[in-house]
PDB file of C-alpha atoms in Angstrom:
ATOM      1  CA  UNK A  97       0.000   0.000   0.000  1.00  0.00           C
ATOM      2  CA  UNK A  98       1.137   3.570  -0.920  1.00  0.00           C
ATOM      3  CA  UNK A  99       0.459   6.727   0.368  1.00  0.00           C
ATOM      4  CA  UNK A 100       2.339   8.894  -2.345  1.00  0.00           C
ATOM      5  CA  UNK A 101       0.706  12.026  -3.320  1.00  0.00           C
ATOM      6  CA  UNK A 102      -0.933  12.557  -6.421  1.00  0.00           C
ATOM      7  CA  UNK A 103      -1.233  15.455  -8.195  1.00  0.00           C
ATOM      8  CA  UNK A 104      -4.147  17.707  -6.882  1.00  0.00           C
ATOM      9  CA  UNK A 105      -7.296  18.464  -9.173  1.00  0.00           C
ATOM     10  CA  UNK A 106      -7.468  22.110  -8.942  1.00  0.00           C
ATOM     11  CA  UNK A 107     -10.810  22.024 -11.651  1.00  0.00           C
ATOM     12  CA  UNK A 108     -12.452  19.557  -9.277  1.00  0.00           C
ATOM     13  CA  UNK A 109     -11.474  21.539  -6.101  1.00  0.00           C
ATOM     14  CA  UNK A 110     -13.115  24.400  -7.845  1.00  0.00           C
ATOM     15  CA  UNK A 111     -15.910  22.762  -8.724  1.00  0.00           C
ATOM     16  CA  UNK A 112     -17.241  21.517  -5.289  1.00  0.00           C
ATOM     17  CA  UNK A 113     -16.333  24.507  -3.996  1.00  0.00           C
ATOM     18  CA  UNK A 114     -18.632  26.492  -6.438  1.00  0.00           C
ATOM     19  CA  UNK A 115     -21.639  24.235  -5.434  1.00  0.00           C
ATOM     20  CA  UNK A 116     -20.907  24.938  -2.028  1.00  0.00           C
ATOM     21  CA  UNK A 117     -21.000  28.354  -2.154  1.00  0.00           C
ATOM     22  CA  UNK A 118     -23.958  28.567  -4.243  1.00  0.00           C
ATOM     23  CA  UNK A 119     -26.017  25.600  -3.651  1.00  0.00           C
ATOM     24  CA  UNK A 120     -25.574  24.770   0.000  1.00  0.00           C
ATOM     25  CA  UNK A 121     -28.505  26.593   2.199  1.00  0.00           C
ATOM     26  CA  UNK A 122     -28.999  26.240   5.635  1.00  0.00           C
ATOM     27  CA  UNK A 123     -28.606  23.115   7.832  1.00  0.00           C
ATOM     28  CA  UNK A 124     -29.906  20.664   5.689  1.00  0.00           C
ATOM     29  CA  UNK A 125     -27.138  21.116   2.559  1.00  0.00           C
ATOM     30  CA  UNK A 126     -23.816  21.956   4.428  1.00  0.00           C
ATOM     31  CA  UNK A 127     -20.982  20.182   2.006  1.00  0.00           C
ATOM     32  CA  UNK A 128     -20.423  19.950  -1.697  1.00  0.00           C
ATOM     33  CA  UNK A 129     -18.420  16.798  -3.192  1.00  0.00           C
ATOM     34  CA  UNK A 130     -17.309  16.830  -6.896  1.00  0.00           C
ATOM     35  CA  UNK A 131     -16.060  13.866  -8.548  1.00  0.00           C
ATOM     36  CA  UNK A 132     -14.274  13.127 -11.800  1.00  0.00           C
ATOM     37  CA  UNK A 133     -15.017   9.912 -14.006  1.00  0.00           C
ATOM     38  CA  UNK A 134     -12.593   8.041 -15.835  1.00  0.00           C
ATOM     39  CA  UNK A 135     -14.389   9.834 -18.991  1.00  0.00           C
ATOM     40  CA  UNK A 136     -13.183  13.565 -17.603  1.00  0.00           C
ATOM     41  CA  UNK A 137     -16.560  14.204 -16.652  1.00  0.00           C
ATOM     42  CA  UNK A 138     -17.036  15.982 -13.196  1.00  0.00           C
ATOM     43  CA  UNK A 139     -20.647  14.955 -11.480  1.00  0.00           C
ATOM     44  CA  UNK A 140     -21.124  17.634  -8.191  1.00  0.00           C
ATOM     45  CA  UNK A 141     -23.720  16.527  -5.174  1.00  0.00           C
ATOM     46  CA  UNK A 142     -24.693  18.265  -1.789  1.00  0.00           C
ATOM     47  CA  UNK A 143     -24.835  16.345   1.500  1.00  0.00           C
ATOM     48  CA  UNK A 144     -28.478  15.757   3.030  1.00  0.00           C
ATOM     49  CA  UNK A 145     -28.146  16.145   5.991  1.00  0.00           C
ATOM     50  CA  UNK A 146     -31.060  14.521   8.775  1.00  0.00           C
ATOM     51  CA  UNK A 147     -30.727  14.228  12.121  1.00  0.00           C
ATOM     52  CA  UNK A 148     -30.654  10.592  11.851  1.00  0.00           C
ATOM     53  CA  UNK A 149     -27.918  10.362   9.457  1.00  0.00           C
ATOM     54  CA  UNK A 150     -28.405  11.370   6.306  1.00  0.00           C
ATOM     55  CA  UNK A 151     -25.567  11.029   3.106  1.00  0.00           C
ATOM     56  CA  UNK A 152     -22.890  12.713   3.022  1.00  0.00           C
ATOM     57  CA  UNK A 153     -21.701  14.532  -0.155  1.00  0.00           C
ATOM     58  CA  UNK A 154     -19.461  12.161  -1.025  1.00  0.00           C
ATOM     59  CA  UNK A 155     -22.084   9.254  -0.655  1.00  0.00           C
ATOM     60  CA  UNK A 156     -24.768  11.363  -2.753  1.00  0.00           C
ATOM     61  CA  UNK A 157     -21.794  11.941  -5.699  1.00  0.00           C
ATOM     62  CA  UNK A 158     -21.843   8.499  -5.766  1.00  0.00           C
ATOM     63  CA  UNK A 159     -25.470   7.880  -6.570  1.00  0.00           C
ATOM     64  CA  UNK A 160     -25.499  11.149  -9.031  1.00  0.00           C
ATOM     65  CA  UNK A 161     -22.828   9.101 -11.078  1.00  0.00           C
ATOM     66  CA  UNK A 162     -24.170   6.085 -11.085  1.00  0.00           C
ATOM     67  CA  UNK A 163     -27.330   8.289 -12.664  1.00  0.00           C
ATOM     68  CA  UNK A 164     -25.879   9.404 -15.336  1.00  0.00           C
ATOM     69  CA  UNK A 165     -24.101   6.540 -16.519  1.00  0.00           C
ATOM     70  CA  UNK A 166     -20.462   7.416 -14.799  1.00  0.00           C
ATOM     71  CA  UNK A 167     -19.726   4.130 -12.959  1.00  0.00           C
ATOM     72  CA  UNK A 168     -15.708   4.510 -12.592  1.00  0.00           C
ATOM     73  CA  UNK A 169     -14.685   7.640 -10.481  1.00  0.00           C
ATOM     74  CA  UNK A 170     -11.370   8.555 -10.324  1.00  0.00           C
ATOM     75  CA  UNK A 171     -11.126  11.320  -7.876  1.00  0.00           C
ATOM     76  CA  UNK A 172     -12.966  12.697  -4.939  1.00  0.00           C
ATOM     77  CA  UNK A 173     -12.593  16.342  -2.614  1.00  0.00           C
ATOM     78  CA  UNK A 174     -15.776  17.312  -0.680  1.00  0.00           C
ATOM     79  CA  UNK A 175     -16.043  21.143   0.372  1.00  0.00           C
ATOM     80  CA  UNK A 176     -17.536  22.203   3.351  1.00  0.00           C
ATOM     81  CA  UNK A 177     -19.985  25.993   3.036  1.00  0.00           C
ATOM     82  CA  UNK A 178     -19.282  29.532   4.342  1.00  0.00           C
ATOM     83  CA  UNK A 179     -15.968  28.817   2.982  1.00  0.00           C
ATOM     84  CA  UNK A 180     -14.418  26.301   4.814  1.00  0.00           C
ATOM     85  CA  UNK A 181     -12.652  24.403   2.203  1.00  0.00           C
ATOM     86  CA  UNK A 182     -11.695  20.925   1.708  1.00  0.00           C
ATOM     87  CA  UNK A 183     -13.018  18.604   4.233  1.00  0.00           C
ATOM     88  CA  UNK A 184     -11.861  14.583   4.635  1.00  0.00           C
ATOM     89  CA  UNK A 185     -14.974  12.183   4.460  1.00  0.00           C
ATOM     90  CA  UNK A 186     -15.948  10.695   7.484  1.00  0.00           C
ATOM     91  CA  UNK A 187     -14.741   6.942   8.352  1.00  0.00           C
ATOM     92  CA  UNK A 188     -18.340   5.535   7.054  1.00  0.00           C
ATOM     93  CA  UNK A 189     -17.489   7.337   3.868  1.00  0.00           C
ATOM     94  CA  UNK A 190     -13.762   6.498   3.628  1.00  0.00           C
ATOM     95  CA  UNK A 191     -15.278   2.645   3.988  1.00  0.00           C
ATOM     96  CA  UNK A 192     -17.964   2.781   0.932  1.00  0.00           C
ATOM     97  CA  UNK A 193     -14.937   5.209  -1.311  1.00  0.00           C
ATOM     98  CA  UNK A 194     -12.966   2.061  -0.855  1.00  0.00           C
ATOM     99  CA  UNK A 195     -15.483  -0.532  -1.213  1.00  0.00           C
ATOM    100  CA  UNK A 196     -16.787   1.157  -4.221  1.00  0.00           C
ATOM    101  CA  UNK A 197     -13.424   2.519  -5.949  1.00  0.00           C
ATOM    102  CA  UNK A 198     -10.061   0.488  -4.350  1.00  0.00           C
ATOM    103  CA  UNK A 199      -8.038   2.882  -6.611  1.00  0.00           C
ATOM    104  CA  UNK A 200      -9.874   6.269  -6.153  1.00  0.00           C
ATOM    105  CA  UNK A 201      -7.828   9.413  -5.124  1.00  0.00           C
ATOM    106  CA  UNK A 202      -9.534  11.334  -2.657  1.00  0.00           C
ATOM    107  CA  UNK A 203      -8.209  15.532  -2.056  1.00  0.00           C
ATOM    108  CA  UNK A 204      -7.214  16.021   1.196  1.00  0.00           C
ATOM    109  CA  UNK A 205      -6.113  18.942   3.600  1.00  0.00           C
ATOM    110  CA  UNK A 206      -6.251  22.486   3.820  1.00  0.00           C
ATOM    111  CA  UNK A 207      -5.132  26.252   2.307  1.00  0.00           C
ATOM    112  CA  UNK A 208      -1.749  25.600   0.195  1.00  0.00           C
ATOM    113  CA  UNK A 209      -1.190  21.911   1.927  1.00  0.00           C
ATOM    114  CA  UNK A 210      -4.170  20.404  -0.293  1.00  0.00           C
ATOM    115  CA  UNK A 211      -3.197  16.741  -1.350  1.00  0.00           C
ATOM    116  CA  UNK A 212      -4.725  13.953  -3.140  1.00  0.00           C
ATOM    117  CA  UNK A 213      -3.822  10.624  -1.816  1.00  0.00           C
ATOM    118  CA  UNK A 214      -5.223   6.873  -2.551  1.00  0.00           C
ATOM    119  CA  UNK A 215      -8.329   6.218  -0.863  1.00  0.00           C
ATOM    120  CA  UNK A 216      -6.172   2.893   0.533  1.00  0.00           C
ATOM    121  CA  UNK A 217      -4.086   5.255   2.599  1.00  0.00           C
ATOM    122  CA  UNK A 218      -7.201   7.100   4.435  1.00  0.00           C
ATOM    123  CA  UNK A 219      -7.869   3.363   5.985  1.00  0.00           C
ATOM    124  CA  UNK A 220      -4.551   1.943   6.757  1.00  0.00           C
ATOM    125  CA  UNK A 221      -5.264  -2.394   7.823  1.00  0.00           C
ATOM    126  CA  UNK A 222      -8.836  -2.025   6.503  1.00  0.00           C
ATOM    127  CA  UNK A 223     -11.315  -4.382   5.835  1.00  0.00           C
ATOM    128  CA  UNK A 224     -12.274  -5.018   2.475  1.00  0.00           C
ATOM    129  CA  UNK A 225     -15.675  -6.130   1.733  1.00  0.00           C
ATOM    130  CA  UNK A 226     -15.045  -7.922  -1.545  1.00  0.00           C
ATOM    131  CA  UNK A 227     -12.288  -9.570   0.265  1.00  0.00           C
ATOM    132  CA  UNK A 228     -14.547 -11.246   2.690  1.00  0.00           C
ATOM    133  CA  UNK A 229     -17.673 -12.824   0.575  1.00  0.00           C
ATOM    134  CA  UNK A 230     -17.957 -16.044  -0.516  1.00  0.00           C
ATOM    135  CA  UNK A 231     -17.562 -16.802  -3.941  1.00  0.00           C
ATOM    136  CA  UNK A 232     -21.021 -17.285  -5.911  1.00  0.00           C
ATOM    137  CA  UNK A 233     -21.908 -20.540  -7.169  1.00  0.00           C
TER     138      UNK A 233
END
């Protein structure tokens, strides 16, 4: 497993950022997440957030995809509003990025130290679901 940096997707930084400046509204839309296919195409997504724990933004990009025919993702940054910048998923997201996309880069960090690092290195010793199913028969 390596944790070497990638280089960081300035477009797609940009773009989550927009949505999250101009889309998010209140307490029920608080983070943007932007995603880029394998085709170059960037899908965007806002969290919806529920008390009894809705998707995150990164969880709803996945779904958005998926819905317009962009199955292979190959990078990831979620941006939290009122300008807070990048923001790392959460563990349950870091779990289904992984599950989903083993080779997916996700952007990291914050200001000038913004990073985009395998998805693999956010969940060092993890468990792997496809790993652990028995095969079909």
């Amino acid at each position: 497993m390596t944790t070497q940096d990638h280089p960081v997707d300035h477009e797609l930084v940009q773009a989550a950022a927009h949505v999250a400046g101009t889309r998010c509204r209140g307490d029920n839309h608080t983070m943007a997440a932007a995603a880029r296919a394998r085709d170059g195409r960037i899908v965007t997504a806002v969290n919806a957030y529920h008390f009894t724990g809705g998707p995150c933004a990164e969880l709803v990009v996945i779904g958005a995809a998926a819905a317009q025919g962009a199955y292979e993702l190959e990078t990831i940054v979620a941006v939290g509003d009122r300008d807070r910048g990048v923001v790392p998923p959460c563990g349950r997201c870091r779990q289904v990025l992984l599950d989903y996309f083993p080779t997916l880069r996700v952007i990291v960090g914050s200001g000038d130290g913004i990073r985009s690092v395998p998805v693999s290195g956010l969940l060092p010793a993890s468990y792997v679901w496809a790993d652990h199913q028995l095969d079909a028969e």
